[in-house]
Amino acid sequence: MRAFSLTTTLLTATGLSTVLLVAAPALAQVKTPDRPVTDPTSLVSPENSAATSVPVEDIGTTRSLGSAAWSADGKSIFVATNLTGRTNIWRTDTQGSWPIQITQSEESQTGLVTSRDGKWVYFEQDKGGNEYTDIYRVPTAGGAVVNLTNTPDRQERDMLVAPQGGMIALVTKLKSEGQSNLAVMNGDGTIRILTAEKDAQFGWLPVAWIEGGRALIANRDRVDGVVGEVWRVDIADGKATRLLAKPDTVFGASDATDDGATIAVTSNDGTGQMHAGIYNGNTKVWRWLKPTPWEQFSGSFTRDGKAMIARTAADTRTSLSRVELATMVETPLSLAPGVNGVVGAEPLSPDGHLLMVSHSGADSPSDLTLFDMTTGQSRPATQLAMASLSPASLPRSEEVVYKSFDGTLISAVVTMPYNLKRDGSNPAIVLPHGGPTGQAVDGFSRYAAAFASRGYITIQPNFRGSTGYGKAFQAANFKDLGGGDLKDVVAAKHFLVASGYVDAKRVGIFGGSYGGFMTLMAIGRAPDEFAAAVQWFGIINWRTMYRDQDEVLKAYQRSLIGTPDADPKVYDAASPLTYINAAKAPLLTIQGENDIRVPRGQAQEVNDILKAKGNIVETIFYPQEGHGFRKRENQLDSLQRTVAWFDKYLNKGPAGN
């Protein structure tokens, strides 16, 4: 990340017992979009005499929306969801019907696309969460599933079906390499690689077929998300022509007209914030959407070529709009507030009338919605939540903004339980997100819902390094992982305490992946701030991470903190291993055995160190699971264990009482 600044006393061989987070006055406030700071006393716990704890079992068994695709005639929708506890493929009529199961497997199936002739559904499937997906197909009417690629040492993903001829563009990556390449697959599964990427930090993505299937518009992106280029690639010989590129700048195409002349593009060029526009490759002329301080993304063109669907991420909520290409006038789509996004490689129905949209809010789990582009009305296509997870029973959330240690504005999502007294007696849990280049959004969180319906106030902070707040903010923790960003997380706790509701000695912390790393950093670098902790597949030791993880993740790690040999001090400062002996909080760790992103050895290191020290620690490993838990029994078990841990060590009072 940014310039390295060591602001913490490190453990030494003489055995310091406490590691203190100290202010870093040399650091300047990081510029983000202007927005008002929230008075913490404005938080209110609503009264609701009918409020009860939503059963953890119901939250844990609420189905997910993995992927969706239209049938060739637009009469059906294929959806990847875990109705049976495994993410398999189901078919439902566009007008509404009981879903019919198309595939059955213990493995997760996603990335759905359908053939132009209406015969096949193509999908991605890995083994036990190892992320090395093969391409499969199944008849749209149901039948035998065939593995078309069957390449254990190579990953295939991100399919895009050609307008004719049965060819499919996709991404392929060897297990031995970090880079990914663009390829095309024939109907029999034969793959021909088009590009020859040499840089392990870059990968390709197909965006749009052009010229009747003779060429592709494709993106070439660096793994850290700070460089992106747009290319034209010929199918016959793989000749690649760079169309848009600039050092340390993102250009990302999302669609193109058939002649390839007009391209929908997202870029941070000149603004430091993602914004959307239309680029004419013939005239080299740009036309941008109206300025906004927030992230804005281009999307698909409508079937008639007259408009584009754009997405705006205003702080923690996202909305969609229709942009007329002739005038660049934007018309918001009438959708419920929360998190809205298009679904599928081709979200518009074949006739262009219906748009597949995913929607979720704090009180409404994710569902697939069909938006009518003609009438402006929407209707549900799926109902994936358990009946008990209704807006009437789930806690509400709100966006808040607070100042961190250096004055930087930090946005967060707070979920308030019902019927709390403002007497400083209530427990709370801080939920740092994964990434670090991710973002907490104001959609449905099964964790916030489970905690808040049981009396825990939760806060999900967008600490420095998060996306959504501009290039400078996203880069503000480079080579300072667990430094300034951890202070932003600790400041989230202090914001809740200042509300008058929260007991400072009854605050826990929970996160997965980078959120798990942040949890481990918090209990080591700020051991008196959190009374209990749960971390899922978090990083304890960046050196062993670099040794053991998948090659593409090694490339990502290099972009964040360099290499162990070149940057040893950065690695020491950024590893929870350096501070973990100071940890006091009881810690639960949960990990998948097949995780290629954060290998199981990370969890084992945490367990062994804290157990030898005599801390309260428990570690659970799930077989045949990767980075995140896909099997319903493990999703439910992990949630139940996490809630029970906080109930035991947090809800009854400070740890040790």
XYZ file of C-alpha atoms in Angstrom:
657
model
C 0.000 0.000 0.000
C 1.224 3.504 0.829
C 4.354 4.594 2.531
C 5.255 2.380 5.454
C 4.877 3.930 8.895
C 5.578 1.885 12.003
C 3.479 3.428 14.755
C 3.422 0.555 17.210
C 5.750 -0.821 19.848
C 6.796 -4.279 18.672
C 7.156 -7.344 20.860
C 10.771 -8.095 21.673
C 12.657 -11.093 22.960
C 12.403 -9.640 26.452
C 8.627 -10.152 26.325
C 6.570 -6.959 26.256
C 3.160 -7.853 27.648
C 1.227 -5.000 26.053
C 1.211 -3.582 22.548
C -0.346 -0.158 22.268
C -1.814 1.554 19.260
C -0.491 5.098 19.276
C -1.509 8.091 17.212
C 0.535 8.916 14.137
C 0.478 12.724 13.936
C 2.664 12.676 10.818
C -0.163 11.106 8.830
C -2.467 13.545 7.064
C -6.189 13.175 6.613
C -7.022 11.106 3.535
C -9.350 12.904 1.155
C -12.708 11.215 0.522
C -16.087 12.499 -0.732
C -17.481 15.239 1.486
C -20.298 14.110 3.755
C -21.600 15.142 7.186
C -20.223 13.485 10.305
C -22.814 11.542 12.294
C -23.482 12.469 15.910
C -23.204 9.092 17.705
C -25.999 10.116 20.084
C -28.325 10.286 17.060
C -28.358 6.471 16.993
C -31.685 5.215 18.293
C -32.858 1.761 19.254
C -36.454 1.549 17.963
C -39.219 0.229 20.164
C -40.901 -2.917 18.919
C -42.908 -4.972 21.389
C -43.135 -7.834 18.885
C -39.382 -8.075 18.269
C -37.799 -11.470 18.919
C -34.519 -13.167 18.103
C -34.612 -14.494 14.547
C -33.665 -18.190 14.712
C -30.040 -18.728 13.761
C -31.168 -21.845 11.882
C -33.445 -19.715 9.684
C -30.708 -17.188 8.953
C -28.202 -19.957 8.250
C -30.520 -21.765 5.861
C -31.642 -18.720 3.872
C -30.713 -19.490 0.286
C -28.107 -17.636 -1.743
C -28.311 -16.160 -5.234
C -25.195 -17.406 -7.000
C -25.805 -16.728 -10.693
C -28.600 -16.514 -13.254
C -29.080 -16.700 -17.027
C -31.938 -16.304 -19.494
C -33.078 -19.130 -21.718
C -32.586 -18.484 -25.427
C -36.299 -17.701 -25.903
C -36.601 -15.640 -22.711
C -39.380 -17.836 -21.326
C -37.267 -19.318 -18.538
C -34.560 -18.275 -16.106
C -31.816 -20.567 -14.846
C -30.710 -19.787 -11.292
C -27.809 -21.138 -9.240
C -28.999 -21.339 -5.642
C -28.648 -23.645 -2.650
C -32.268 -24.698 -2.165
C -31.048 -28.182 -1.197
C -28.016 -27.020 0.794
C -25.746 -27.179 -2.269
C -25.532 -24.495 -4.960
C -26.996 -26.261 -7.975
C -28.989 -25.124 -11.016
C -32.753 -24.613 -11.064
C -35.153 -23.470 -13.789
C -38.194 -21.278 -13.316
C -40.643 -19.729 -15.790
C -40.195 -16.024 -16.395
C -43.854 -15.476 -15.562
C -43.454 -17.359 -12.287
C -43.542 -21.068 -11.428
C -42.324 -23.599 -8.901
C -38.567 -24.038 -9.562
C -37.421 -27.272 -11.203
C -34.010 -28.692 -10.287
C -31.740 -29.174 -13.330
C -28.524 -30.441 -11.707
C -27.542 -32.231 -8.505
C -24.025 -32.180 -7.094
C -22.156 -31.914 -3.812
C -20.041 -29.216 -5.489
C -21.092 -25.606 -6.066
C -22.167 -24.624 -9.567
C -22.198 -21.027 -10.770
C -21.223 -18.749 -13.689
C -24.258 -19.755 -15.773
C -24.634 -18.990 -19.488
C -26.937 -20.535 -22.100
C -26.317 -21.505 -25.714
C -27.893 -19.466 -28.502
C -29.691 -22.515 -29.875
C -31.447 -23.069 -26.544
C -30.040 -26.569 -25.972
C -27.477 -26.098 -23.209
C -26.711 -24.476 -19.890
C -22.972 -24.045 -19.350
C -21.599 -23.544 -15.848
C -18.457 -23.556 -13.676
C -17.735 -26.161 -10.992
C -14.658 -26.782 -8.835
C -13.747 -29.519 -6.344
C -14.213 -28.948 -2.647
C -13.878 -25.170 -2.882
C -10.398 -25.256 -4.465
C -11.443 -22.587 -7.040
C -9.978 -24.518 -10.005
C -13.215 -24.579 -11.951
C -13.926 -26.682 -15.022
C -16.610 -25.866 -17.585
C -19.619 -28.198 -17.599
C -22.840 -28.302 -19.542
C -26.289 -29.777 -19.041
C -29.314 -29.873 -21.385
C -31.764 -27.046 -20.656
C -34.496 -29.658 -20.291
C -32.371 -31.592 -17.774
C -30.245 -34.667 -18.303
C -26.661 -35.833 -18.112
C -24.030 -33.368 -16.961
C -20.749 -33.365 -18.930
C -17.387 -31.961 -17.847
C -16.158 -30.320 -21.041
C -12.684 -29.232 -19.928
C -11.616 -31.559 -17.077
C -8.335 -29.761 -16.346
C -7.330 -30.180 -12.650
C -4.291 -27.905 -13.031
C -6.063 -25.191 -14.993
C -8.957 -22.905 -14.143
C -11.647 -21.908 -16.659
C -14.222 -19.223 -15.814
C -16.114 -16.055 -16.886
C -17.829 -17.344 -20.016
C -19.295 -15.108 -22.732
C -21.324 -16.759 -25.502
C -20.713 -15.697 -29.127
C -23.668 -14.296 -31.094
C -23.508 -17.277 -33.461
C -21.536 -20.435 -34.153
C -21.582 -21.882 -30.619
C -18.208 -20.468 -29.570
C -17.654 -19.255 -25.977
C -15.007 -16.790 -24.802
C -13.610 -17.402 -21.329
C -10.703 -16.901 -18.941
C -8.116 -19.607 -18.286
C -5.334 -19.779 -15.670
C -2.728 -22.425 -14.916
C -2.248 -23.392 -11.265
C 1.495 -22.815 -11.685
C 1.021 -19.208 -12.857
C -0.436 -16.002 -11.462
C -1.566 -14.512 -14.767
C -4.754 -15.440 -16.598
C -5.416 -15.407 -20.329
C -8.235 -14.986 -22.782
C -9.399 -18.105 -24.628
C -12.228 -19.435 -26.778
C -13.978 -22.783 -26.425
C -15.819 -24.749 -29.093
C -18.998 -26.649 -28.332
C -17.067 -29.881 -27.705
C -14.918 -28.257 -25.009
C -11.805 -27.700 -27.137
C -10.004 -24.596 -25.892
C -7.734 -22.293 -27.873
C -5.827 -19.640 -25.924
C -5.771 -16.217 -27.588
C -3.437 -14.143 -25.418
C 0.005 -14.876 -23.976
C 0.212 -12.829 -20.787
C 3.718 -12.775 -19.283
C 3.145 -10.594 -16.212
C 1.923 -12.603 -13.206
C 0.081 -9.548 -11.883
C -2.233 -9.215 -14.908
C -5.297 -11.061 -16.127
C -7.746 -10.842 -19.046
C -11.549 -10.751 -19.133
C -13.880 -11.005 -22.153
C -16.376 -8.135 -22.305
C -18.222 -8.135 -25.636
C -18.236 -9.969 -28.946
C -17.979 -7.589 -31.919
C -18.062 -7.762 -35.714
C -20.410 -10.740 -35.762
C -18.104 -12.829 -33.587
C -14.839 -12.096 -35.384
C -13.312 -10.194 -32.453
C -13.674 -9.402 -28.762
C -13.461 -6.323 -26.617
C -11.553 -7.418 -23.509
C -10.109 -5.967 -20.311
C -6.548 -6.516 -19.116
C -6.400 -5.740 -15.382
C -3.739 -5.754 -12.710
C -4.601 -7.939 -9.730
C -4.543 -5.051 -7.234
C -7.240 -3.178 -9.174
C -5.226 0.014 -9.729
C -4.413 -0.507 -13.426
C -6.853 -1.487 -16.149
C -6.685 -1.492 -19.950
C -9.169 -2.060 -22.786
C -8.138 -4.177 -25.805
C -9.511 -5.508 -29.084
C -8.603 -9.164 -29.750
C -9.056 -10.929 -33.102
C -10.456 -14.462 -32.794
C -8.738 -15.920 -35.851
C -5.128 -15.192 -34.870
C -5.274 -13.687 -31.352
C -3.887 -10.351 -32.521
C -4.424 -7.912 -29.648
C -4.691 -4.135 -30.090
C -4.651 -1.868 -27.047
C -7.421 0.730 -27.196
C -7.306 2.462 -23.790
C -4.456 2.557 -21.286
C -2.537 4.965 -19.061
C -0.034 4.367 -16.227
C -1.605 3.886 -12.779
C -5.082 4.379 -14.230
C -8.132 2.139 -14.541
C -10.026 1.749 -17.799
C -12.615 -1.034 -17.785
C -15.042 -1.820 -20.603
C -18.458 -3.270 -19.813
C -20.058 -3.545 -23.284
C -19.591 -2.558 -26.921
C -21.693 -2.134 -30.018
C -21.402 -4.870 -32.644
C -19.125 -2.762 -34.848
C -16.824 -2.185 -31.856
C -16.883 1.568 -32.367
C -18.811 2.506 -29.221
C -17.624 1.143 -25.887
C -19.122 1.544 -22.420
C -16.216 2.294 -20.072
C -15.534 2.924 -16.388
C -12.384 4.872 -15.476
C -10.773 6.854 -12.679
C -8.776 8.937 -15.155
C -8.484 12.551 -14.039
C -10.774 12.237 -11.035
C -9.286 9.541 -8.785
C -12.824 8.126 -8.536
C -14.534 5.611 -10.794
C -16.873 7.301 -13.260
C -18.743 6.046 -16.313
C -18.732 7.133 -19.907
C -19.011 6.215 -23.568
C -15.905 6.072 -25.777
C -16.004 6.217 -29.566
C -13.029 4.323 -30.916
C -13.324 5.881 -34.369
C -13.424 9.531 -33.322
C -11.565 9.068 -29.987
C -14.302 11.186 -28.367
C -15.472 10.647 -24.767
C -18.927 11.401 -23.390
C -19.240 11.147 -19.612
C -22.196 10.786 -17.315
C -22.892 13.747 -15.052
C -20.253 14.109 -12.307
C -20.764 12.481 -8.915
C -18.366 12.193 -5.968
C -19.257 8.523 -5.663
C -18.259 5.426 -7.579
C -20.119 5.054 -10.837
C -19.920 2.130 -13.251
C -20.887 1.637 -16.866
C -22.925 -1.441 -17.723
C -24.701 -3.206 -20.573
C -26.236 -1.511 -23.582
C -29.927 -2.129 -24.116
C -30.859 -4.522 -26.906
C -31.913 -1.660 -29.204
C -28.575 0.110 -28.651
C -30.233 3.328 -27.498
C -29.283 3.275 -23.822
C -26.921 1.895 -21.195
C -27.607 0.586 -17.688
C -25.299 2.338 -15.197
C -24.706 1.685 -11.505
C -23.873 4.267 -8.848
C -22.468 3.267 -5.457
C -23.317 6.267 -3.262
C -21.487 5.452 -0.043
C -22.852 2.067 1.119
C -25.924 1.861 -1.147
C -26.135 1.185 -4.871
C -28.696 2.222 -7.474
C -29.238 1.617 -11.191
C -30.143 4.071 -13.926
C -30.885 4.105 -17.633
C -28.646 6.435 -19.651
C -29.857 7.585 -23.083
C -26.851 7.443 -25.413
C -28.105 10.277 -27.630
C -28.369 12.783 -24.768
C -26.553 11.107 -21.811
C -29.656 11.843 -19.724
C -29.957 9.497 -16.732
C -33.241 8.112 -15.422
C -33.073 6.191 -12.127
C -34.679 2.755 -12.151
C -37.431 2.534 -9.561
C -35.956 -0.003 -7.148
C -36.062 -0.306 -3.370
C -33.150 1.372 -1.581
C -30.299 -0.862 -0.522
C -27.869 -2.777 -2.718
C -28.988 -3.195 -6.332
C -27.013 -4.713 -9.195
C -27.536 -6.481 -12.494
C -27.208 -10.277 -12.638
C -25.554 -12.499 -15.225
C -23.257 -12.102 -18.209
C -26.332 -10.932 -20.179
C -28.781 -9.379 -17.713
C -31.340 -8.256 -20.314
C -33.892 -10.722 -21.657
C -33.532 -11.687 -25.345
C -36.327 -9.256 -26.293
C -34.779 -6.514 -24.144
C -37.873 -5.895 -22.045
C -36.777 -7.383 -18.713
C -33.642 -6.748 -16.672
C -32.417 -9.227 -14.044
C -31.566 -7.335 -10.855
C -30.338 -8.555 -7.492
C -31.629 -6.612 -4.504
C -30.934 -6.794 -0.803
C -31.333 -4.575 2.233
C -30.588 -4.953 5.914
C -34.121 -6.282 6.405
C -34.408 -8.183 3.108
C -32.052 -11.004 2.029
C -30.856 -11.126 -1.580
C -33.416 -12.039 -4.215
C -33.671 -11.950 -7.980
C -35.987 -9.216 -9.291
C -37.214 -8.646 -12.841
C -37.388 -4.971 -13.826
C -39.614 -4.137 -16.808
C -37.756 -1.617 -18.964
C -41.020 -0.586 -20.656
C -43.320 -0.015 -17.674
C -40.718 0.783 -15.020
C -42.247 -1.803 -12.692
C -40.461 -4.696 -10.992
C -41.539 -8.028 -9.579
C -39.773 -10.810 -7.687
C -38.449 -13.774 -9.666
C -37.326 -15.729 -6.575
C -38.187 -15.890 -2.873
C -35.038 -17.238 -1.245
C -35.449 -16.158 2.391
C -37.076 -18.157 5.168
C -40.472 -16.776 6.197
C -39.112 -15.549 9.539
C -36.653 -13.242 7.766
C -39.204 -10.574 6.930
C -38.762 -6.791 7.074
C -41.130 -6.756 10.053
C -38.851 -8.986 12.113
C -35.319 -8.023 11.027
C -33.402 -5.104 12.598
C -32.876 -1.950 10.559
C -29.546 -0.433 9.544
C -28.266 3.043 8.813
C -25.231 4.678 7.224
C -22.996 6.622 9.603
C -19.830 8.674 9.181
C -17.199 9.240 11.863
C -13.736 10.775 12.063
C -10.791 8.449 12.584
C -7.543 9.174 14.461
C -6.167 11.509 11.772
C -9.447 13.189 10.841
C -10.137 10.931 7.861
C -13.855 10.381 7.294
C -14.908 6.750 7.648
C -18.307 5.448 6.546
C -19.930 2.469 8.225
C -23.173 0.535 8.426
C -24.717 0.304 11.910
C -27.434 -2.234 12.704
C -29.405 -1.384 15.853
C -31.348 -3.959 17.848
C -34.813 -3.142 19.066
C -35.705 -2.068 22.622
C -32.259 -1.201 24.005
C -31.783 1.228 26.872
C -29.292 4.052 26.418
C -27.521 3.190 29.674
C -24.064 2.089 28.516
C -24.766 -1.560 29.294
C -25.213 -3.154 25.874
C -22.798 -5.391 23.954
C -21.577 -4.621 20.445
C -19.582 -6.304 17.671
C -17.323 -4.655 15.096
C -17.372 -6.407 11.690
C -14.385 -5.492 9.466
C -14.870 -6.603 5.854
C -12.618 -8.737 3.671
C -10.348 -7.546 0.897
C -8.655 -5.291 1.860
C -9.933 -3.773 -1.394
C -13.560 -4.525 -0.559
C -16.446 -2.557 0.892
C -19.149 -3.001 3.520
C -22.502 -2.171 1.930
C -25.964 -1.586 3.341
C -27.417 -4.858 2.115
C -28.312 -8.044 3.929
C -25.692 -9.449 6.294
C -26.616 -12.729 7.932
C -24.078 -11.946 10.653
C -25.423 -8.469 11.471
C -28.969 -9.872 11.398
C -28.104 -12.734 13.741
C -26.214 -10.507 16.181
C -28.570 -7.517 16.175
C -31.695 -9.604 16.656
C -30.001 -10.902 19.828
C -29.219 -7.502 21.286
C -25.729 -6.822 19.850
C -25.230 -3.478 18.134
C -23.072 -4.064 15.047
C -20.940 -1.722 12.972
C -19.341 -2.519 9.600
C -16.650 0.119 8.920
C -15.155 0.986 5.549
C -11.604 1.493 6.789
C -8.854 2.960 4.599
C -8.027 0.555 1.800
C -11.723 0.049 1.034
C -13.133 0.656 -2.422
C -15.786 3.292 -3.063
C -14.097 6.398 -1.669
C -11.521 7.250 -4.315
C -8.055 6.235 -5.422
C -6.198 7.907 -2.539
C -8.350 6.231 0.110
C -8.035 2.810 -1.516
C -4.246 3.217 -1.530
C -4.016 4.590 2.022
C -3.003 1.293 3.655
C -0.459 0.082 1.086
C 2.523 -1.302 3.024
C 0.691 -0.356 6.222
C -1.706 -3.290 6.589
C -3.035 -3.422 10.128
C -1.766 0.089 10.818
C -3.984 3.044 9.946
C -6.791 0.749 8.810
C -6.845 -0.962 12.214
C -7.097 2.431 13.899
C -10.142 3.130 11.718
C -11.661 -0.112 13.020
C -10.907 0.738 16.652
C -12.461 4.173 16.057
C -15.654 2.371 14.986
C -15.854 0.834 18.447
C -15.343 4.226 20.082
C -18.125 5.680 17.899
C -20.551 3.080 19.263
C -19.459 3.664 22.845
C -20.020 7.409 22.370
C -23.657 6.676 21.451
C -24.382 5.998 25.116
C -25.710 2.514 24.401
C -22.533 0.420 24.526
C -20.409 -0.943 27.370
C -16.795 -0.415 26.257
C -15.799 -3.662 28.006
C -18.399 -5.715 26.129
C -17.346 -5.143 22.512
C -16.277 -8.034 20.279
C -14.747 -8.222 16.814
C -15.482 -10.679 14.000
C -14.374 -10.951 10.377
C -13.348 -13.281 7.578
C -10.317 -13.219 5.253
C -8.897 -9.684 5.568
C -11.559 -9.150 8.237
C -10.058 -12.172 10.003
C -6.603 -10.623 9.625
C -7.975 -7.381 11.087
C -9.475 -9.343 13.987
C -6.095 -10.944 14.761
C -4.354 -7.589 14.465
C -6.905 -6.005 16.789
C -6.520 -8.502 19.629
C -2.718 -8.312 19.323
C -2.070 -4.612 18.717
C -5.003 -3.339 20.792
C -5.457 -6.139 23.348
C -7.631 -4.125 25.752
C -10.140 -2.927 23.144
C -12.037 -6.163 22.429
C -13.435 -8.647 24.930
C -14.024 -11.562 22.534
C -13.074 -12.386 18.952
C -14.007 -14.702 16.111
C -11.990 -14.925 12.919
C -12.659 -16.994 9.813
C -9.725 -17.839 7.489
C -7.664 -14.798 8.491
C -3.938 -14.163 7.977
C -1.534 -14.533 10.911
C 1.796 -14.643 9.033
C 2.362 -12.975 5.650
C 5.618 -14.911 5.159
C 3.988 -18.334 5.298
C 1.072 -16.917 3.295
C 3.512 -15.987 0.523
C 5.081 -19.434 0.662
C 1.862 -21.462 0.593
C -0.845 -19.604 -1.335
C -1.951 -19.736 -4.958
C 0.212 -17.881 -7.490
C -2.360 -15.199 -8.326
C -2.709 -14.393 -4.635
C 1.069 -14.144 -4.373
C 0.933 -11.532 -7.117
C -1.771 -9.655 -5.210
C 0.267 -9.826 -2.001
C 3.303 -8.392 -3.783
C 1.178 -5.446 -4.887
C 0.164 -4.786 -1.260
C 3.336 -5.315 0.783
C 6.139 -6.361 -1.576
C 8.044 -9.602 -0.975
C 9.464 -11.099 2.238
C 13.044 -10.732 0.980
C 12.734 -7.169 -0.323
C 10.475 -5.791 2.428
C 11.170 -7.711 5.658
C 10.264 -4.811 7.979
C 6.949 -4.327 6.198
C 6.212 -8.034 6.621
C 7.044 -7.873 10.343
C 4.868 -4.827 10.911
C 1.946 -6.230 8.894
C 1.848 -9.727 10.418
C -0.387 -10.425 13.439
C 2.293 -12.986 14.345
C 4.413 -10.055 15.562
C 1.801 -8.996 18.126
C -0.274 -12.074 18.930
C 1.470 -12.864 22.224
C -0.210 -9.776 23.679
C -3.698 -11.135 22.876
C -6.116 -11.605 25.777
C -9.533 -12.064 24.159
C -10.998 -15.565 23.787
C -10.628 -16.465 20.105
C -12.628 -18.792 17.855
C -11.072 -19.632 14.467
C -12.917 -21.395 11.617
C -11.139 -22.481 8.423
C -11.714 -24.481 5.243
C -9.264 -27.292 4.544
C -9.030 -26.500 0.793
C -8.579 -22.725 1.029
C -6.128 -21.547 -1.670
C -6.421 -17.893 -0.659
C -5.622 -18.259 3.043
C -4.204 -21.795 3.451
C -5.193 -23.849 6.511
C -1.699 -23.449 7.985
C -2.579 -19.865 8.914
C -5.328 -21.039 11.261
C -3.059 -23.739 12.663
C -0.382 -21.153 13.487
C -2.907 -19.033 15.387
C -4.178 -22.044 17.289
C -0.750 -23.361 18.260
C 0.615 -20.004 19.443
C -2.357 -19.070 21.596
C -2.890 -22.561 22.985
C 0.772 -22.751 24.077
C 0.344 -19.365 25.715
C -2.670 -20.600 27.688
C -5.300 -18.418 25.995
C -8.900 -19.470 25.500
C -8.863 -20.643 21.892
C -10.881 -23.000 19.721
C -10.186 -23.897 16.084
C -12.540 -25.660 13.667
C -11.583 -27.037 10.243
C -14.166 -27.970 7.591
C -13.126 -30.601 5.021
C -13.923 -30.008 1.350
C -14.375 -26.273 1.902
C -12.369 -23.390 0.482
C -12.314 -19.657 1.120
C -15.827 -19.326 2.483
C -18.220 -22.117 3.299
C -20.522 -23.420 0.572
C -22.146 -26.423 2.193
C -25.238 -25.479 4.171
C -24.340 -27.576 7.210
C -21.039 -25.687 7.463
C -22.663 -22.310 6.831
C -25.090 -23.033 9.643
C -22.540 -24.575 11.980
C -20.109 -21.653 11.572
C -22.869 -19.131 12.282
C -24.122 -21.069 15.306
C -20.613 -21.378 16.737
C -19.928 -17.681 16.183
C -23.133 -16.550 17.902
C -22.544 -18.991 20.765
C -18.976 -17.716 21.237
C -20.104 -14.144 21.695
C -22.997 -15.234 23.888
C -20.528 -17.045 26.142
C -17.731 -14.508 26.328
C -19.401 -11.186 25.550
C -23.115 -11.035 26.207
C -22.901 -12.021 29.877
C -20.243 -9.448 30.637
C -16.553 -8.829 29.913
C -14.357 -11.837 29.263
C -13.133 -13.396 32.484
C -16.143 -12.246 34.558
